[in-house]
XYZ file of C-alpha atoms in Angstrom:
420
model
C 163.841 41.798 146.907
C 163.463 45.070 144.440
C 166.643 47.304 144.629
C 166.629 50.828 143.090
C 169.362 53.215 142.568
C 169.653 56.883 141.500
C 171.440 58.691 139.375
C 172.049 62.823 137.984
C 174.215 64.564 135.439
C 173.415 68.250 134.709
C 173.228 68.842 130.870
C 172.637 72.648 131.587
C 174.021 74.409 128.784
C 177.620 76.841 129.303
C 176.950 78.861 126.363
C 174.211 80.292 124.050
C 172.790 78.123 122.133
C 169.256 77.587 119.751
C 166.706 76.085 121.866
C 164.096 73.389 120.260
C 160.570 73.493 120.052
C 159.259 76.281 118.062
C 159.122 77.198 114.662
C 158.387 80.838 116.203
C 161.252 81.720 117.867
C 164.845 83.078 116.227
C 167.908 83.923 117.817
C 169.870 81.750 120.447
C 169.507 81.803 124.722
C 169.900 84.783 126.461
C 170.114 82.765 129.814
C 169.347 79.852 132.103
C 166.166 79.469 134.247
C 166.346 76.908 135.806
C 168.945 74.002 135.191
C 168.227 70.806 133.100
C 169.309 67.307 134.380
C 169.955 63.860 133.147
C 168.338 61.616 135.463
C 168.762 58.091 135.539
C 166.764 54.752 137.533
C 168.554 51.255 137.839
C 166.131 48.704 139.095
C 167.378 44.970 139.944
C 165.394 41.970 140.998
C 165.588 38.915 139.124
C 166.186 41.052 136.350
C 168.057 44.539 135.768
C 166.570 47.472 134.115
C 167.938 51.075 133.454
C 165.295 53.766 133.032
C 166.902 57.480 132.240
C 165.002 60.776 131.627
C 166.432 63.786 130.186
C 165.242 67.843 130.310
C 165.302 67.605 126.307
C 162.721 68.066 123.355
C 164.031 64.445 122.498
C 165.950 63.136 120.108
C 166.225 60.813 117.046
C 165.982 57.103 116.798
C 169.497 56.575 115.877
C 171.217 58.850 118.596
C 168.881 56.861 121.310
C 169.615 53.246 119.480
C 173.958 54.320 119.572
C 173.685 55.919 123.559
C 171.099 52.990 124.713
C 173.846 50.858 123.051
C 176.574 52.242 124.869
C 174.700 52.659 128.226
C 173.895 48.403 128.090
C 177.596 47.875 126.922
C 178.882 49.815 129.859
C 176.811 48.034 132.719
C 176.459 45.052 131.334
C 173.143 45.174 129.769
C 171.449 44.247 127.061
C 170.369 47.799 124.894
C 166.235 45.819 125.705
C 166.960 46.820 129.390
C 167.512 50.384 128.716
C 164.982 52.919 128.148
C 166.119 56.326 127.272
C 162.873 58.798 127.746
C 163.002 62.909 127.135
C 160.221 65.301 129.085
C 159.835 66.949 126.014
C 160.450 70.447 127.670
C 160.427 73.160 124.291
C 163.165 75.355 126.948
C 165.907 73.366 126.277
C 168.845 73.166 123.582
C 168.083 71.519 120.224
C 169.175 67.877 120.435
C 167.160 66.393 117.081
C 166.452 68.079 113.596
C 163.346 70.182 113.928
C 163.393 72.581 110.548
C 163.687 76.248 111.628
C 162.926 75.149 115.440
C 166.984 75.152 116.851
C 170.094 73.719 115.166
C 171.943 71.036 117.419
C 174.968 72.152 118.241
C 177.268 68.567 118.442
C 179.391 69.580 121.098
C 176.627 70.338 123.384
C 174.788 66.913 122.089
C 178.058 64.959 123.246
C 177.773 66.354 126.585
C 174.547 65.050 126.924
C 175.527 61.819 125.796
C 178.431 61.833 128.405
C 175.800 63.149 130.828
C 173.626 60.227 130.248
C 176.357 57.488 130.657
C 177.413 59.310 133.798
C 174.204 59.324 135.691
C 173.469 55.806 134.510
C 176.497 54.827 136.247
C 175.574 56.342 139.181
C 172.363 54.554 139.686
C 174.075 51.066 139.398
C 174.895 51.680 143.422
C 171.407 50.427 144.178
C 169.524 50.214 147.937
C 166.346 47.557 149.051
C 163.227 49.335 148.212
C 159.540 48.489 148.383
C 157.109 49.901 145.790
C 153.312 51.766 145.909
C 151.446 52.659 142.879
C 149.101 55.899 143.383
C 146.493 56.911 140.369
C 144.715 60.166 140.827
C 143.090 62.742 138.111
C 144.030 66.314 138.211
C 141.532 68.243 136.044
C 142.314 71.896 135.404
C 146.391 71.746 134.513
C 145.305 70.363 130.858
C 143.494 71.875 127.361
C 143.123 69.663 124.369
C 144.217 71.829 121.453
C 142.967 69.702 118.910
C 139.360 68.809 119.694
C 138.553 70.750 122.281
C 137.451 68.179 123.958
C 137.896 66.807 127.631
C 141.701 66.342 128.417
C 143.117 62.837 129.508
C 143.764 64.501 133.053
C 145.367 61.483 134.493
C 148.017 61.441 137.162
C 150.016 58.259 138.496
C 152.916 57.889 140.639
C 155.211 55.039 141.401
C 157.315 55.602 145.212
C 160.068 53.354 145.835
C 160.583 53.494 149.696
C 163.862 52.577 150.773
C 164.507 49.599 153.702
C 167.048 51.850 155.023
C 166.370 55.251 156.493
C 169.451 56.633 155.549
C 168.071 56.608 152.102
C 166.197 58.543 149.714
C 163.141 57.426 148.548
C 163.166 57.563 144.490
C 159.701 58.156 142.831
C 158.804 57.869 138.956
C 155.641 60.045 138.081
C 153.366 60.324 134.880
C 151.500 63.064 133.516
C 150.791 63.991 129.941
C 151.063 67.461 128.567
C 153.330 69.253 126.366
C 155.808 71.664 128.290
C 155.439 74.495 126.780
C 153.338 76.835 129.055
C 156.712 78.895 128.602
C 156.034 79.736 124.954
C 157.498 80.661 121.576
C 159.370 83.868 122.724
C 160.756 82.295 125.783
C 164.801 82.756 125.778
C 165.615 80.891 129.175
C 166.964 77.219 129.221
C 164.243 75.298 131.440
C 162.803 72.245 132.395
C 159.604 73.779 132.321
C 156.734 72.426 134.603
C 158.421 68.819 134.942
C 161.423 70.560 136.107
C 159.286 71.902 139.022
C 157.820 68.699 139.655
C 161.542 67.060 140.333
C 162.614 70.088 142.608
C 159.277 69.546 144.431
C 160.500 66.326 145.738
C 163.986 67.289 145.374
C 163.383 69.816 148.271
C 161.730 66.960 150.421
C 164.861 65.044 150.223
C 163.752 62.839 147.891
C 164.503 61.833 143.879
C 162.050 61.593 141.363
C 161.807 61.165 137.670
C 159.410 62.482 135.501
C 157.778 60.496 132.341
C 155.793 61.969 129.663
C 152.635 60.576 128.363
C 150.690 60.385 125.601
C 150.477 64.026 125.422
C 150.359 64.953 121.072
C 147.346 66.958 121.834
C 147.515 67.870 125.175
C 148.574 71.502 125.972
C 148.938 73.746 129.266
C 145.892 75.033 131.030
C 147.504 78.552 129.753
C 147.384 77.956 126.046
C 144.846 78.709 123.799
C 145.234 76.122 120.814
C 149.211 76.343 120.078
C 149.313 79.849 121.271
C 151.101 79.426 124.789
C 150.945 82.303 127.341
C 152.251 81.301 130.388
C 155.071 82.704 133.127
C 157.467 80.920 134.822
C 155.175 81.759 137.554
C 152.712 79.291 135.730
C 155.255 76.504 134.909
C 155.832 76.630 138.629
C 152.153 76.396 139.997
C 151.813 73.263 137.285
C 154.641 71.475 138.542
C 154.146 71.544 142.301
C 150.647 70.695 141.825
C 151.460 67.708 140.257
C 153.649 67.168 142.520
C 151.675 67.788 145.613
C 149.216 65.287 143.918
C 151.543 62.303 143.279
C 153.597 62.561 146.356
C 151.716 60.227 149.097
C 152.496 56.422 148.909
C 149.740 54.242 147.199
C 148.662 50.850 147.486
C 151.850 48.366 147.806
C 152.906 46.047 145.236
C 155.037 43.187 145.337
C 157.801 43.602 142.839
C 158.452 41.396 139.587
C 160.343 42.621 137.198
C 160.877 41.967 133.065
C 161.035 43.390 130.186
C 160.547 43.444 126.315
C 160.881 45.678 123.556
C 159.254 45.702 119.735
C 161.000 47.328 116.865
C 157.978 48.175 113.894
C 158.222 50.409 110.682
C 155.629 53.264 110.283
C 154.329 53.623 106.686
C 154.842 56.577 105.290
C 152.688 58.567 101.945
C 152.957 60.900 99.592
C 150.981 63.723 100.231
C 147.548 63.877 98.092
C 147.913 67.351 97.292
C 149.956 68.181 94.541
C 153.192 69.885 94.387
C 151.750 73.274 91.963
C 149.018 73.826 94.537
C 151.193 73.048 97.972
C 153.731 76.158 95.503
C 150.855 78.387 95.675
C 150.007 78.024 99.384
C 153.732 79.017 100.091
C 153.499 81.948 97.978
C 150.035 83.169 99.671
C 151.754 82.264 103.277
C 154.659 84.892 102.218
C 152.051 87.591 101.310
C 150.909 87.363 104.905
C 154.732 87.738 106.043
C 155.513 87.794 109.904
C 151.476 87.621 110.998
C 150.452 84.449 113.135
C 148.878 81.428 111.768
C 146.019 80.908 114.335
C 145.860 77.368 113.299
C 149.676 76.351 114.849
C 150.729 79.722 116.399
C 153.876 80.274 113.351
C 154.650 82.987 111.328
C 153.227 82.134 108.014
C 156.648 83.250 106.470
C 157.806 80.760 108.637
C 155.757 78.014 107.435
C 156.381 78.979 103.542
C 160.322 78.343 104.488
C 159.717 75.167 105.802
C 157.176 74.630 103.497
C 159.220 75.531 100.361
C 163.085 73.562 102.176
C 160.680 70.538 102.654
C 159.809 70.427 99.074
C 162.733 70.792 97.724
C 163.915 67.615 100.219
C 161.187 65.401 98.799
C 161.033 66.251 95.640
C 163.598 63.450 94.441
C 162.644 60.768 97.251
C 159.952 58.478 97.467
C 158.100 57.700 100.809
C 159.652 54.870 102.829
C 159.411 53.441 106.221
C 160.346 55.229 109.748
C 161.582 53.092 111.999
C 160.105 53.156 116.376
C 160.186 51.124 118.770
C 157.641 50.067 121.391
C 159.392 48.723 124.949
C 157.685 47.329 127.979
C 157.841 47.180 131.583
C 156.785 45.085 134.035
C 156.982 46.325 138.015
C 154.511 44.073 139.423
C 151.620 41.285 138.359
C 149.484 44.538 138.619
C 151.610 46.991 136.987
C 153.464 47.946 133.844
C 154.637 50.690 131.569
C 154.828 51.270 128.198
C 156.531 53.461 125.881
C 156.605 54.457 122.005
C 159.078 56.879 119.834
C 156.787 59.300 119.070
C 153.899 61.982 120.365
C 151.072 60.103 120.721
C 147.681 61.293 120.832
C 145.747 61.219 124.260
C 143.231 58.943 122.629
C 146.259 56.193 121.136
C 147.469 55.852 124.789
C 144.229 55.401 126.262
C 143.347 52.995 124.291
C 146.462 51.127 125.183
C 145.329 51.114 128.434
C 141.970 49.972 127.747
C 143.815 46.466 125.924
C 146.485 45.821 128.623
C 146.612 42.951 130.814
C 147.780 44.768 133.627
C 145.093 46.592 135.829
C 147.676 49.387 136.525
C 149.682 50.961 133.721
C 151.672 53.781 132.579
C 152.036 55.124 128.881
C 155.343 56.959 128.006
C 156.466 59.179 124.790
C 159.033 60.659 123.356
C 161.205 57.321 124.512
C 163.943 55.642 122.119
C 163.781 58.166 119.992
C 161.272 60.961 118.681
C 159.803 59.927 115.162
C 157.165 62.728 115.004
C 153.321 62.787 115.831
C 151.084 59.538 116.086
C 147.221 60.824 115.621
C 144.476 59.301 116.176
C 142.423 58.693 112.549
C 140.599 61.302 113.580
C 142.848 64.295 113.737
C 143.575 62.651 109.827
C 139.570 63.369 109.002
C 139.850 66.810 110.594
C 143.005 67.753 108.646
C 144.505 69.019 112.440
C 148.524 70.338 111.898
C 149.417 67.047 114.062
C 148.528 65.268 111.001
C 148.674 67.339 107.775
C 151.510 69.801 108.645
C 154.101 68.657 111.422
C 155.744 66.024 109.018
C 157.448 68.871 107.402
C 159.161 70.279 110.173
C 160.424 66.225 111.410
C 161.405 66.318 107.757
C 159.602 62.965 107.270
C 156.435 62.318 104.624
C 153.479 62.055 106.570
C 152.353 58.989 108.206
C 149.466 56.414 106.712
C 146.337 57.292 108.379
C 146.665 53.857 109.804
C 149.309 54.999 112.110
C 147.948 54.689 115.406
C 146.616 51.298 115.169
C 150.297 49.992 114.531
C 151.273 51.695 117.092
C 148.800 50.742 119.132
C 149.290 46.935 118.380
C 152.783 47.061 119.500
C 152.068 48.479 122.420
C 149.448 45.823 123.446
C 152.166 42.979 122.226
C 155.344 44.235 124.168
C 152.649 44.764 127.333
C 151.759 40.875 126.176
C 154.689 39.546 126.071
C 155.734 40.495 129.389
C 153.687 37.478 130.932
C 155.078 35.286 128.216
């Protein structure tokens, strides 16, 4: 029988600090929204795994390896069985290097950390549960900002409804978009639209966790490209629609549960464009000064900062390896989930799905760690900032063009091995 426990630390800042996400904004927060949470799922059948979301832009490989680490140590776990996921909400404080988009403050980083252990704890006291899996497409909440194109509108819900009345059911649900219908000049700690999907059910009497997808170039139905105009109004009216959308039980699954995990090293290249030329792009960004860049929605004096610290980081190194990790979950014959450390494109996680053995599956991001964007080969061709320009703000040289299809491959071999 599948048991399922719940846990919840609040990692809601006490004092100002710089939030992550944007280039575009300055200054530190002038307020909280709506409070951020640690949330954490312990599942046990024949085998134990601990799944834990947190309100954050996300955060680096090593900080997820050392906490994962700890998390395992502390319940008994091997670090395999712990998954340690971010919503990737651009509201909250800075918790990875991002140039010029928030500076992590350490002591609110080891609160988080703390946070994380603590809720993890707290879902170790575990209750009987059956599962249902729900799919459903909710067009209209999504804009692709890179192509244009039709969004990967794709909606899908897993309920875990408890034996016992007494308690609450606990519900994992999957969407992919970036939270940032908020914007760039947006001041307020908050969860943004996966925030509202939690209270949703939180007000039912329920728990829920919310998972990110493969959502690189997915934006808010209130964006235009990366300029984001929404209200909390908005952020509120995408979250309970989601949530109103996911919340009825599915078709029931009989639980199995395992697990595996793939470590892989991205290739990383030297730029083809040489250093004179990439000097004279910074000096014609600074003639434009504080005007927007249409193409990403920052300053271009902005981008000749980051352009011009960048350079001077990489001007002695050589391009190396990046380390992510792709992990695995099985729920059911039927159903799985899988993760990477980085924002993938809508069209890498599809294509996961289209190669896994499972007829019902969930992609994650942003989990074990945030290494930067994975595009498609396509966004390459097209020269979209995903591809030619956010590697400078991750403070990483840019990924092989080849990128994808490793992660891709891992993907499709942790989902493998899971039947192994």
């Amino acid at each position: 029988m599948l048991r399922a426990g719940f846990g919840k630390a609040d990692i809601t800042p006490s004092y100002p600090l710089e939030l992550s996400g944007f280039a575009a904004r300055r200054g530190k927060s002038e307020g909280v929204h709506d409070r951020i949470y640690c949330r954490a799922l312990h599942l046990e059948e024949e085998k134990e795994f601990t799944l834990i979301s947190c309100d954050v832009l996300g955060f680096d490989v090593q900080f997820s390896d050392g906490v994962r680490q700890m998390v395992a140590s502390r319940l008994g776990l091997s670090k395999a069985q712990v998954m340690l996921a971010a919503t990737h909400t651009h509201s909250a404080p800075a918790t990875m290097f991002l140039r010029h988009a928030g500076t992590v403050d350490k002591g609110y980083l080891k609160l988080v950390q703390d946070s994380i252990l603590q809720a993890a704890e707290a879902a170790q006291e575990t209750h009987p549960v059956t599962m249902s899996y729900a799919a459903k497409r909710v067009p209209g909440l999504t804009v692709d900002r890179v192509y244009q194109s039709a969004p990967d509108d794709s909606l899908v819900a897993i309920h875990l409804n408890p034996a016992d009345k007494g308690e609450k059911r606990i519900s994992i649900v999957n969407f992919s978009c970036h939270p940032v219908v908020l914007g760039a000049y947006n001041k307020y700690v908050s969860a943004d639209f996966p925030g509202y999907v939690c209270s949703y059910y939180e007000r039912e009497g329920e728990e829920t966790i919310f998972l990110n997808g493969a959502s690189g170039d997915l934006n808010p139905f209130t964006s235009k490209k990366h300029e984001q105009t929404g209200t909390f109004q908005d952020a509120e009216r995408m979250g309970t629609s989601i949530a109103e959308k996911s919340y009825q039980n599915g078709k029931e699954l009989e639980p199995s549960i395992s697990f595996s995990d793939r470590e892989v090293l991205l290739e990383q290249v030297r730029p083809a464009i040489e250093e004179e030329t990439l000097e004279r792009e910074v000096q014609a960004k600074r003639q434009r000064g504080d005007s927007i860049d249409p193409d990403t929605g920052i300053p271009y004096e902005v981008e000749a900062q980051v352009m011009e610290e960048w350079l001077s980081e990489v001007r002695s190194k050589e391009p190396g390896q990046v380390k992510a990790e792709a992990q695995a979950l099985k729920l059911s014959q039927e159903l799985a989930l899988v993760s990477f450390s980085g924002e993938l494109f809508s069209s890498v996680g599809n294509l996961v799905k289209l190669g896994s053995p499972f007829t019902e599956k969930m992609i994650v991001g942003y989990a074990n760690g945030l290494v930067g964007y994975i595009p498609d080969q396509r966004a390459f061709e097209v020269g979209s900032y995903e591809a030619a320009e956010a590697y400078k703000y991750f403070d990483t040289f840019p990924f092989s063009k080849s990128v994808s299809k490793v992660a891709i491959k891992a993907m499709l071999i942790a989902l493998a091995e899971l039947n192994q």
